[in-house]
Short mmCIF file of C-alpha atoms in Angstrom, two decimals:
data_model
loop_
_atom_site.label_atom_id
_atom_site.label_comp_id
_atom_site.label_asym_id
_atom_site.label_seq_id
_atom_site.Cartn_x
_atom_site.Cartn_y
_atom_site.Cartn_z
CA MET A 402 0.00 0.00 0.00
CA SER A 403 1.32 3.44 -0.91
CA ASP A 404 2.23 6.03 1.71
CA SER A 405 -0.46 8.37 2.99
CA SER A 406 -0.03 12.10 3.54
CA ARG A 407 0.45 11.41 7.25
CA GLU A 408 3.58 9.41 6.46
CA THR A 409 5.44 11.31 3.72
CA ALA A 410 5.24 14.46 1.61
CA GLU A 411 5.39 12.23 -1.47
CA GLY A 412 2.35 10.38 -0.14
CA ALA A 413 0.55 13.72 -0.06
CA GLY A 414 1.36 14.24 -3.73
CA TRP A 415 4.17 16.80 -3.39
CA GLY A 416 7.42 16.64 -5.32
CA GLU A 417 8.22 15.64 -8.87
CA ALA A 418 5.44 13.18 -9.58
CA GLU A 419 3.98 11.73 -12.75
CA ARG A 420 0.50 13.01 -13.52
CA GLY A 421 -2.18 10.32 -13.56
CA ALA A 422 -3.99 9.01 -16.61
CA TYR A 423 -7.35 10.51 -15.62
CA ARG A 424 -7.28 13.01 -18.50
CA ARG A 425 -7.94 10.16 -20.91
CA LEU A 426 -11.42 9.94 -19.38
CA MET A 427 -12.22 13.60 -19.97
CA PRO A 428 -14.00 15.07 -22.99
CA GLY A 429 -11.89 16.83 -25.61
CA HIS A 430 -13.01 20.27 -24.50
CA VAL A 431 -13.54 21.14 -20.84
CA GLU A 432 -15.15 24.44 -19.97
CA LYS A 433 -13.42 25.61 -16.83
CA LEU A 434 -15.70 26.87 -14.08
CA PHE A 435 -14.71 30.26 -12.66
CA TRP A 436 -16.74 31.03 -9.55
CA PHE A 437 -16.05 34.77 -9.67
CA ASN A 438 -17.36 35.03 -13.22
CA PRO A 439 -20.33 37.47 -12.99
CA ARG A 440 -22.46 35.18 -15.17
CA THR A 441 -21.80 32.23 -12.84
CA MET A 442 -22.53 34.30 -9.74
CA TRP A 443 -25.77 35.65 -11.25
CA ALA A 444 -26.94 32.17 -12.30
CA ALA A 445 -26.31 30.93 -8.74
CA ARG A 446 -28.26 33.75 -7.09
CA ASN A 447 -31.16 31.72 -5.69
CA GLY A 448 -29.44 30.94 -2.40
CA VAL A 449 -29.00 34.65 -1.70
CA LEU A 450 -32.57 35.41 -2.77
CA ALA A 451 -33.89 32.67 -0.47
CA SER A 452 -32.03 34.18 2.48
CA TRP A 453 -33.39 37.66 1.67
CA PHE A 454 -36.99 36.96 0.66
CA GLY A 455 -37.78 33.60 2.25
CA ASP A 456 -36.81 30.06 1.33
CA PRO A 457 -39.34 28.29 -0.94
CA THR A 458 -37.43 25.00 -0.89
CA GLY A 459 -39.72 23.24 1.58
CA ARG A 460 -42.85 23.95 -0.43
CA THR A 461 -41.20 22.97 -3.72
CA ARG A 462 -39.81 19.78 -2.20
CA SER A 463 -43.27 18.88 -0.89
CA ARG A 464 -44.68 19.28 -4.40
CA TRP A 465 -41.97 17.00 -5.83
CA VAL A 466 -42.70 14.39 -3.17
CA ALA A 467 -46.44 14.57 -3.86
CA GLN A 468 -45.81 14.16 -7.59
CA ARG A 469 -43.66 11.08 -6.98
CA ALA A 470 -46.26 9.60 -4.65
CA ALA A 471 -48.92 10.08 -7.33
CA ALA A 472 -46.63 8.26 -9.77
CA GLY A 473 -46.48 5.24 -7.44
CA ALA A 474 -43.31 5.86 -5.40
CA ALA A 475 -43.19 4.04 -2.06
CA ALA A 476 -45.04 6.02 0.60
CA ASP A 477 -42.34 5.35 3.20
CA LYS A 478 -39.59 6.34 0.71
CA VAL A 479 -37.55 3.26 1.64
CA ILE A 480 -35.48 1.49 -1.02
CA ARG A 481 -35.22 -2.17 -0.08
CA ARG A 482 -32.15 -3.87 -1.48
CA ALA A 483 -31.30 -7.57 -1.51
CA GLU A 484 -27.79 -7.44 -0.03
CA GLY A 485 -26.90 -10.06 2.54
CA ASP A 486 -25.44 -9.41 5.97
CA ARG A 487 -22.15 -8.31 4.41
CA PHE A 488 -21.96 -5.68 1.69
CA SER A 489 -20.02 -2.56 0.71
CA PHE A 490 -20.89 0.86 -0.68
CA MET A 491 -19.15 4.07 -1.69
CA VAL A 492 -19.80 7.66 -0.62
CA ILE A 493 -18.52 10.58 -2.66
CA GLY A 494 -19.57 14.17 -2.13
CA ASP A 495 -19.70 17.44 -4.07
CA THR A 496 -18.56 15.99 -7.34
CA GLY A 497 -19.72 17.85 -10.38
CA GLU A 498 -17.38 20.56 -11.62
CA GLY A 499 -16.51 18.47 -14.69
CA ASP A 500 -12.83 19.47 -14.78
CA ASP A 501 -9.49 17.95 -13.77
CA SER A 502 -10.23 17.86 -10.06
CA GLN A 503 -13.38 15.76 -10.60
CA TYR A 504 -11.93 13.36 -13.14
CA ALA A 505 -8.75 12.92 -11.07
CA VAL A 506 -10.89 11.10 -8.49
CA VAL A 507 -12.32 8.60 -10.96
CA PRO A 508 -9.45 6.07 -11.47
CA GLY A 509 -8.94 5.55 -7.75
CA PHE A 510 -12.68 5.49 -7.13
CA LEU A 511 -13.14 2.74 -9.74
CA LYS A 512 -10.24 0.74 -8.32
CA VAL A 513 -11.38 0.91 -4.70
CA SER A 514 -15.07 0.42 -5.55
CA GLN A 515 -14.60 -2.97 -7.20
CA ASP A 516 -17.14 -5.41 -5.74
CA THR A 517 -19.19 -2.68 -4.02
CA ASP A 518 -22.97 -2.90 -4.27
CA PHE A 519 -23.89 0.77 -4.82
CA ALA A 520 -22.66 4.32 -4.36
CA VAL A 521 -24.13 7.48 -2.85
CA ILE A 522 -23.37 11.05 -3.91
CA ALA A 523 -23.65 13.26 -0.83
CA SER A 524 -24.58 16.77 -2.05
CA ASP A 525 -23.98 18.92 -5.15
CA VAL A 526 -24.09 16.42 -7.99
CA ILE A 527 -23.78 19.19 -10.58
CA TYR A 528 -22.17 22.65 -10.49
CA PRO A 529 -22.81 25.50 -10.83
CA VAL A 530 -26.65 25.34 -10.91
CA GLY A 531 -27.61 21.68 -11.40
CA ALA A 532 -28.49 22.14 -15.06
CA THR A 533 -29.76 19.22 -17.15
CA ASP A 534 -27.26 19.86 -19.94
CA ASP A 535 -24.33 19.42 -17.53
CA TYR A 536 -25.19 15.86 -16.49
CA GLY A 537 -23.39 14.29 -19.46
CA THR A 538 -19.87 15.50 -18.64
CA LYS A 539 -20.33 15.83 -14.87
CA PHE A 540 -22.20 12.63 -13.97
CA PHE A 541 -22.76 10.07 -16.72
CA ARG A 542 -19.31 10.29 -18.32
CA PRO A 543 -17.05 10.22 -15.23
CA TYR A 544 -18.92 7.29 -13.64
CA GLN A 545 -19.76 5.36 -16.80
CA ASP A 546 -17.56 2.43 -15.74
CA TYR A 547 -18.99 2.09 -12.25
CA PRO A 548 -21.19 -1.00 -12.71
CA ALA A 549 -23.59 -0.55 -9.78
CA PRO A 550 -26.37 2.00 -9.10
CA ILE A 551 -25.59 5.50 -7.84
CA TYR A 552 -28.07 7.16 -5.50
CA ALA A 553 -27.84 10.83 -4.61
CA ILE A 554 -29.05 13.51 -2.27
CA PRO A 555 -29.16 17.04 -3.69
CA GLY A 556 -27.01 19.90 -2.49
CA ASN A 557 -27.76 23.59 -2.62
CA HIS A 558 -26.33 23.87 -6.15
CA ASP A 559 -28.71 21.18 -7.41
CA TRP A 560 -31.52 23.38 -6.07
CA TYR A 561 -30.49 26.46 -8.06
CA GLU A 562 -32.80 25.27 -10.84
CA ASP A 563 -35.51 24.03 -8.44
CA LEU A 564 -34.23 20.42 -8.60
CA GLY A 565 -35.77 19.75 -12.03
CA ALA A 566 -32.70 18.09 -13.58
CA PHE A 567 -31.96 16.07 -10.42
CA MET A 568 -35.51 14.68 -10.40
CA ARG A 569 -35.26 13.72 -14.07
CA VAL A 570 -32.01 11.80 -13.63
CA PHE A 571 -32.59 10.08 -10.29
CA CYS A 572 -36.39 9.86 -10.06
CA GLU A 573 -37.64 8.13 -13.21
CA ASP A 574 -37.67 11.19 -15.44
CA ALA A 575 -40.05 13.11 -13.18
CA PRO A 576 -41.86 15.74 -15.29
CA PRO A 577 -41.61 19.46 -14.47
CA LEU A 578 -43.81 20.82 -11.74
CA PRO A 579 -46.78 22.93 -12.87
CA PRO A 580 -46.42 26.68 -12.24
CA GLU A 581 -47.62 28.06 -8.93
CA PRO A 582 -50.12 30.93 -8.53
CA LYS A 583 -48.55 34.37 -8.75
CA PRO A 584 -47.82 35.94 -5.35
CA ARG A 585 -49.31 39.20 -4.13
CA PRO A 586 -47.64 42.19 -5.89
CA LEU A 587 -44.70 43.80 -4.05
CA SER A 588 -44.68 41.09 -1.36
CA ARG A 589 -41.41 39.38 -0.43
CA ALA A 590 -42.50 36.33 -2.43
CA TRP A 591 -43.26 38.59 -5.41
CA TRP A 592 -39.75 40.06 -5.37
CA ARG A 593 -38.23 36.60 -4.99
CA THR A 594 -40.28 35.28 -7.92
CA LEU A 595 -39.34 38.27 -10.04
CA LEU A 596 -35.58 37.72 -9.54
CA TRP A 597 -35.55 33.90 -9.32
CA HIS A 598 -33.25 31.95 -11.65
CA ARG A 599 -35.19 29.38 -13.66
CA PRO A 600 -33.86 26.70 -15.99
CA GLY A 601 -33.73 27.23 -19.71
CA PRO A 602 -34.90 24.53 -22.14
CA ALA A 603 -32.86 21.33 -21.91
CA ASP A 604 -31.09 19.76 -24.89
CA GLU A 605 -33.02 16.48 -24.98
CA GLN A 606 -30.66 14.85 -27.49
CA LEU A 607 -27.68 15.69 -25.28
CA LEU A 608 -29.37 14.09 -22.27
CA ALA A 609 -30.36 11.01 -24.28
CA GLU A 610 -26.76 10.58 -25.45
CA ALA A 611 -25.52 11.02 -21.87
CA ARG A 612 -27.82 8.27 -20.60
CA THR A 613 -26.24 5.78 -23.01
CA LEU A 614 -23.01 6.04 -20.98
CA ARG A 615 -24.67 4.25 -18.03
CA PRO A 616 -27.16 2.08 -19.92
CA THR A 617 -27.43 -1.22 -18.03
CA PRO A 618 -30.26 -2.08 -15.62
CA GLU A 619 -27.64 -2.83 -12.96
CA GLN A 620 -26.44 0.79 -13.14
CA HIS A 621 -29.91 2.30 -12.90
CA ALA A 622 -30.95 3.74 -9.53
CA VAL A 623 -34.57 4.71 -8.91
CA GLN A 624 -35.25 7.00 -5.96
CA PRO A 625 -38.63 7.80 -4.40
CA GLY A 626 -37.67 11.46 -4.20
CA PRO A 627 -34.95 13.87 -3.10
CA TYR A 628 -34.82 12.20 0.34
CA TRP A 629 -34.97 8.47 0.98
CA ALA A 630 -33.80 5.54 3.07
CA ILE A 631 -32.00 2.39 1.91
CA ASP A 632 -32.40 -0.88 3.79
CA ALA A 633 -29.37 -3.02 2.97
CA GLY A 634 -28.05 -5.91 5.03
CA PRO A 635 -28.06 -5.08 8.74
CA VAL A 636 -28.21 -1.27 8.39
CA ARG A 637 -30.53 1.49 7.23
CA ILE A 638 -28.95 4.40 5.33
CA VAL A 639 -31.03 7.57 5.62
CA GLY A 640 -30.48 10.36 3.07
CA ILE A 641 -31.93 13.82 3.75
CA ASP A 642 -32.24 16.89 1.54
CA THR A 643 -31.22 20.15 3.24
CA GLY A 644 -32.14 22.37 0.30
CA LEU A 645 -30.75 25.82 -0.38
CA LEU A 646 -30.03 26.99 3.16
CA GLY A 647 -29.16 23.83 5.09
CA THR A 648 -32.54 23.26 6.75
CA VAL A 649 -35.22 20.55 6.75
CA ASP A 650 -38.92 21.25 6.18
CA ALA A 651 -41.56 20.02 8.63
CA GLU A 652 -42.87 17.29 6.30
CA GLN A 653 -39.41 15.81 5.77
CA GLY A 654 -38.70 16.20 9.49
CA ALA A 655 -41.77 14.13 10.36
CA TRP A 656 -40.65 11.47 7.87
CA LEU A 657 -37.13 11.48 9.33
CA ARG A 658 -38.47 10.90 12.83
CA GLU A 659 -40.62 8.04 11.57
CA VAL A 660 -37.94 6.34 9.45
CA SER A 661 -35.44 6.63 12.32
CA GLN A 662 -37.54 4.48 14.67
CA GLY A 663 -36.48 0.97 15.58
CA PRO A 664 -33.36 -0.90 16.69
CA ARG A 665 -31.76 -1.27 13.25
CA PRO A 666 -28.38 0.58 13.16
CA LYS A 667 -28.52 3.68 10.96
CA ILE A 668 -26.17 5.91 8.98
CA LEU A 669 -27.29 9.42 8.06
CA VAL A 670 -26.19 10.99 4.76
CA THR A 671 -26.91 14.70 4.58
CA GLY A 672 -26.14 17.65 2.34
CA SER A 673 -25.09 19.73 5.36
CA PRO A 674 -22.61 18.24 7.86
CA LEU A 675 -23.55 18.41 11.54
CA TYR A 676 -19.98 18.94 12.78
CA VAL A 677 -17.59 20.87 10.57
CA ASP A 678 -14.60 23.20 10.97
CA GLY A 679 -14.64 22.73 14.73
CA GLU A 680 -18.27 23.86 15.02
CA HIS A 681 -21.63 22.19 15.65
CA HIS A 682 -24.40 22.77 13.08
CA PRO A 683 -27.35 20.67 14.29
CA CYS A 684 -29.56 21.50 11.24
CA PRO A 685 -32.91 22.99 12.27
CA ILE A 686 -36.22 21.40 11.32
CA ASP A 687 -39.14 23.70 10.53
CA GLY A 688 -41.59 23.58 13.42
CA GLY A 689 -38.99 22.70 16.04
CA GLY A 690 -36.14 20.36 16.82
CA THR A 691 -33.02 19.55 14.85
CA VAL A 692 -31.66 16.73 12.76
CA ASP A 693 -28.96 16.13 15.36
CA ASP A 694 -31.61 15.69 18.06
CA ILE A 695 -32.87 12.74 16.03
CA VAL A 696 -29.36 11.38 15.42
CA ARG A 697 -28.46 11.58 19.13
CA ASP A 698 -31.65 9.92 20.37
CA PRO A 699 -30.49 6.50 21.66
CA ALA A 700 -33.78 4.94 20.53
CA HIS A 701 -32.83 5.63 16.91
CA HIS A 702 -29.46 3.82 16.93
CA TYR A 703 -27.49 6.11 14.61
CA VAL A 704 -23.81 5.18 14.44
CA ALA A 705 -22.62 7.78 11.91
CA ALA A 706 -23.69 11.00 10.18
CA ILE A 707 -21.94 11.77 6.89
CA GLY A 708 -22.35 15.19 5.26
CA GLY A 709 -21.21 16.83 2.04
CA ASP A 710 -21.17 20.55 1.12
CA ILE A 711 -17.68 21.29 2.53
CA HIS A 712 -15.05 20.15 0.05
CA ASN A 713 -12.67 18.18 2.23
CA TYR A 714 -12.70 15.32 4.77
CA GLN A 715 -13.20 15.71 8.51
CA ARG A 716 -14.17 13.26 11.26
CA TYR A 717 -15.41 13.95 14.79
CA PRO A 718 -16.00 10.93 17.09
CA VAL A 719 -18.55 12.39 19.50
CA ASP A 720 -19.48 10.64 22.73
CA VAL A 721 -23.25 10.76 23.21
CA ALA A 722 -24.37 9.31 26.55
CA GLY A 723 -21.68 6.63 26.55
CA ARG A 724 -21.80 5.67 22.86
CA THR A 725 -19.73 7.12 20.01
CA ILE A 726 -21.31 8.60 16.88
CA GLN A 727 -18.91 9.28 14.02
CA TYR A 728 -19.67 12.68 12.45
CA VAL A 729 -17.98 12.84 9.06
CA VAL A 730 -17.52 15.50 6.38
CA ALA A 731 -17.09 13.86 2.97
CA GLY A 732 -17.27 16.57 0.32
CA GLY A 733 -13.93 16.04 -1.43
CA GLY A 734 -15.29 14.24 -4.48
CA GLY A 735 -14.38 16.67 -7.22
CA ALA A 736 -15.11 20.35 -6.56
CA PHE A 737 -12.52 22.95 -5.58
CA MET A 738 -10.85 22.29 -2.24
CA HIS A 739 -12.11 24.02 0.88
CA ALA A 740 -9.17 24.81 3.12
CA THR A 741 -8.51 22.78 6.25
CA HIS A 742 -5.74 25.06 7.50
CA THR A 743 -8.41 27.55 8.61
CA ILE A 744 -9.83 25.02 11.11
CA PRO A 745 -8.84 26.13 14.63
CA ARG A 746 -7.52 23.75 17.22
CA VAL A 747 -10.42 21.34 17.76
CA SER A 748 -12.09 21.29 21.15
CA ILE A 749 -15.80 20.58 20.84
CA ALA A 750 -18.17 18.00 22.32
CA ASN A 751 -15.17 16.46 24.12
CA VAL A 752 -13.46 15.88 20.76
CA THR A 753 -9.85 17.05 20.85
CA GLU A 754 -7.03 17.24 18.35
CA ASP A 755 -6.02 13.70 19.31
CA ASP A 756 -9.43 12.43 18.15
CA PHE A 757 -10.02 14.71 15.16
CA ARG A 758 -8.98 13.76 11.62
CA CYS A 759 -8.96 15.78 8.43
CA TYR A 760 -7.74 15.50 4.85
CA PRO A 761 -5.89 17.30 3.46
CA LEU A 762 -3.74 17.83 6.51
CA ARG A 763 -3.72 21.46 7.59
CA GLY A 764 -0.09 21.93 6.57
CA ASP A 765 -0.74 20.56 3.08
CA SER A 766 -3.78 22.82 2.77
CA LEU A 767 -1.72 25.88 3.70
CA ALA A 768 1.06 24.91 1.29
CA PHE A 769 -1.52 24.37 -1.47
CA TYR A 770 -3.09 27.81 -1.00
CA SER A 771 0.24 29.58 -0.58
CA ARG A 772 1.31 28.21 -3.96
CA LEU A 773 -2.03 29.10 -5.52
CA TYR A 774 -2.06 32.70 -4.33
CA GLY A 775 1.63 33.11 -4.99
CA ARG A 776 0.82 32.49 -8.66
CA ARG A 777 -2.35 34.56 -8.68
CA LEU A 778 -0.78 37.60 -7.04
CA ARG A 779 2.50 37.12 -8.92
CA LEU A 780 4.39 37.02 -5.64
CA PRO A 781 5.57 33.41 -5.57
CA ARG A 782 8.79 34.06 -3.65
CA PHE A 783 6.88 35.73 -0.82
CA PHE A 784 3.72 33.62 -0.63
CA THR A 785 4.85 30.10 -1.51
CA LEU A 786 5.55 27.88 1.47
CA THR A 787 7.03 24.42 1.22
CA ALA A 788 4.99 21.58 2.68
CA GLU A 789 7.55 21.38 5.52
CA GLU A 790 7.33 25.12 6.29
CA ALA A 791 3.53 25.03 6.23
CA THR A 792 3.42 21.98 8.51
CA ALA A 793 5.75 23.62 10.99
CA VAL A 794 3.93 26.95 11.18
CA ILE A 795 0.56 25.21 11.58
CA ALA A 796 1.95 23.12 14.46
CA GLU A 797 3.24 26.30 16.11
CA SER A 798 0.03 28.24 15.54
CA LEU A 799 -2.24 25.51 16.94
CA GLY A 800 0.17 24.24 19.58
CA ILE A 801 -0.01 20.67 18.29
CA LYS A 802 2.41 17.97 17.26
CA PRO A 803 3.20 18.15 13.52
CA SER A 804 1.20 15.65 11.48
CA ARG A 805 4.41 14.91 9.55
CA THR A 806 7.77 15.62 11.08
CA PRO A 807 9.42 18.51 9.17
CA GLY A 808 13.04 18.24 8.13
CA PRO A 809 15.74 19.35 10.60
CA ASP A 810 16.47 22.50 8.58
CA THR A 811 12.86 23.73 8.54
CA ARG A 812 12.44 27.05 10.36
CA VAL A 813 9.35 29.07 11.22
CA THR A 814 10.20 32.62 10.19
CA ARG A 815 8.38 35.95 10.30
CA ARG A 816 7.49 35.46 6.64
CA THR A 817 5.95 32.02 7.15
CA ARG A 818 3.93 33.34 10.11
CA LEU A 819 2.73 36.34 8.10
CA VAL A 820 1.73 34.20 5.09
CA ALA A 821 -0.11 31.76 7.36
CA SER A 822 -1.98 34.64 8.98
CA LEU A 823 -2.84 36.28 5.64
CA LEU A 824 -4.22 32.95 4.39
CA GLY A 825 -6.47 32.54 7.42
CA ALA A 826 -4.61 29.79 9.29
CA GLY A 827 -6.49 28.63 12.37
CA GLY A 828 -5.25 29.09 15.91
CA ARG A 829 -5.93 28.05 19.47
CA PRO A 830 -9.39 29.06 20.75
CA ASP A 831 -7.84 30.64 23.86
CA ARG A 832 -5.31 32.63 21.83
CA THR A 833 -7.27 33.72 18.76
CA SER A 834 -6.80 37.44 18.36
CA ARG A 835 -9.38 39.94 17.17
CA PHE A 836 -7.21 40.41 14.09
CA ARG A 837 -7.17 36.73 13.17
CA LEU A 838 -10.96 36.27 13.36
CA PRO A 839 -11.89 38.75 10.58
CA VAL A 840 -8.98 37.57 8.43
CA LYS A 841 -10.22 33.97 8.67
CA LYS A 842 -13.82 35.01 7.95
CA ILE A 843 -12.86 37.10 4.93
CA TYR A 844 -10.54 34.40 3.63
CA THR A 845 -12.95 31.49 3.96
CA GLN A 846 -15.99 33.37 2.64
CA LEU A 847 -14.39 35.35 -0.18
CA PHE A 848 -11.14 33.87 -1.42
CA SER A 849 -11.61 30.14 -0.89
CA PRO A 850 -14.55 29.65 -3.31
CA GLY A 851 -12.42 30.85 -6.22
CA SER A 852 -9.69 28.36 -5.54
CA ALA A 853 -10.05 25.96 -8.46
CA THR A 854 -6.73 24.59 -9.68
CA TYR A 855 -5.79 22.35 -12.57
CA THR A 856 -2.51 20.75 -11.55
CA PRO A 857 -1.90 18.05 -8.89
CA PRO A 858 -1.99 17.55 -6.01
CA PHE A 859 -5.75 18.12 -5.84
CA PHE A 860 -6.32 16.61 -2.37
CA LYS A 861 -9.63 14.96 -3.31
CA CYS A 862 -11.12 11.99 -1.46
CA PHE A 863 -13.92 9.42 -1.30
CA LEU A 864 -15.20 6.85 1.19
CA ARG A 865 -15.67 3.11 1.16
CA LEU A 866 -17.87 1.52 3.82
CA ASP A 867 -17.78 -2.25 4.38
CA VAL A 868 -20.72 -3.49 6.43
CA SER A 869 -20.93 -6.69 8.45
CA PRO A 870 -23.40 -7.72 11.18
CA GLU A 871 -20.86 -6.64 13.78
CA ALA A 872 -19.39 -3.40 12.43
CA VAL A 873 -18.92 -0.87 9.64
CA ARG A 874 -15.39 -0.33 8.40
CA LEU A 875 -15.12 3.25 7.08
CA ARG A 876 -12.07 4.26 5.06
CA CYS A 877 -11.21 7.60 3.46
CA PHE A 878 -9.07 7.27 0.32
CA ALA A 879 -7.06 10.07 -1.27
CA ALA A 880 -6.98 11.18 -4.90
CA THR A 881 -4.20 13.63 -5.72
CA GLY A 882 -4.17 13.43 -9.51
CA ASN A 883 -0.71 11.87 -9.46
CA ARG A 884 -0.06 8.45 -10.98
CA THR A 885 1.20 6.85 -7.75
CA GLN A 886 -1.98 7.59 -5.80
CA GLU A 887 -4.09 6.76 -8.85
CA LEU A 888 -2.69 3.22 -9.06
CA ASP A 889 -2.79 2.63 -5.31
CA PRO A 890 -5.07 5.12 -3.51
CA PRO A 891 -3.70 5.69 -0.01
CA VAL A 892 -5.92 5.33 3.05
CA GLU A 893 -5.99 8.68 4.85
CA ASP A 894 -8.29 7.59 7.66
CA GLU A 895 -9.86 4.36 8.87
CA ILE A 896 -12.28 3.63 11.67
CA ILE A 897 -14.23 0.55 12.77
CA ILE A 898 -17.76 1.50 13.87
CA PRO A 899 -19.39 -1.18 16.06
CA LEU A 900 -23.00 -2.10 15.28
CA VAL A 901 -23.52 -4.35 18.30
#
């Protein structure tokens, strides 16, 4: 097995490495996605409009669910599969940018996923707005050689066109919803409707050609709607749709409470992680309560909660009344990388740095961004930190043991400290200055979303879960875009989750 990033810098993808063969899978022309392009930002405006004028997601979701029920979908929204007591499945989150960083994941994903029974995409299948015409190059083509079905839960970007394309692809070609009555003039709903982004006409021939890339019945997944449960072997996998703003409507909340009943061990898959970046986001349910209340209830027997949306890997083993629930972020499946070096020293819900895991390692994240902004600002000599320098300054800033031991000649200088601060590096909660807090907020909210890059290492990842009657073995595998990690994807984290 090849080295992981915790063992060597080469295992992280640094150094003179041969690029992988993933480009052979890509179409001849790839339209690069620039998040600061005004056209892209305007097309993706619905999230902002929902926060200003009210979020219509719950009502729209309810209409989709009613339409599927009328078409004969199971009332309990449970997909019952025929796996035995032992089976395996993949989880990959936030996939669909359609460029190098997505396709770089594919060779390792196909290698590791051999003999798995199905896969789940956890949030944001298609960027930037979940358009029908993008499914060919961002879903059907990259996963054409995965022989089993792929289920999905939508992310906020899939909702930017009211989920129409998602419902067509994953829910038996669900027809468009009929138009709603016009709201009262000059009301908040009227302004939202006036400014709302709506899908243009789809290229039906393009979609038909895309479907031929995953043509077999064994590859076809049929979902009862945007949220669902899968009964497979000894576990129930519950997938919830958190819409545009990371919330759950009352109707879905009632279903979640009902489907969570019983002694069967459960794994939650959600578009919005419940623990992320050292913070707790319990996910409110309209009408009261939270998703995490349901997960923590001992009567429901949840053993893990896996969320997408944030484009990296994190794991928080949280003790809940004497039992451990593994809270996982798994959004590193293809979109631009969200920084991990901005995560402060972890101390939440009795989870400490000794328990916490992330990928990429904070030092590799800082080195990645220093190189990126050194090129962008044309100040490479000032901004660029080596992986060893970045690892050392992160260890100093957080007061932790380095994840990889830097070389004996590595020094933390005033320049490395200044670069780390300018790029929003996290610190200790008891030592975070008033200056660092706004720098981190500005960095993570403004600069990070434009951080697409097209050369390795990409620091992407995906999960494999092997289920037995006794336990779930969860492994996080890395995809850097380099040939070494493509041929033998390194394991960046592994945990055995007891079911008994």
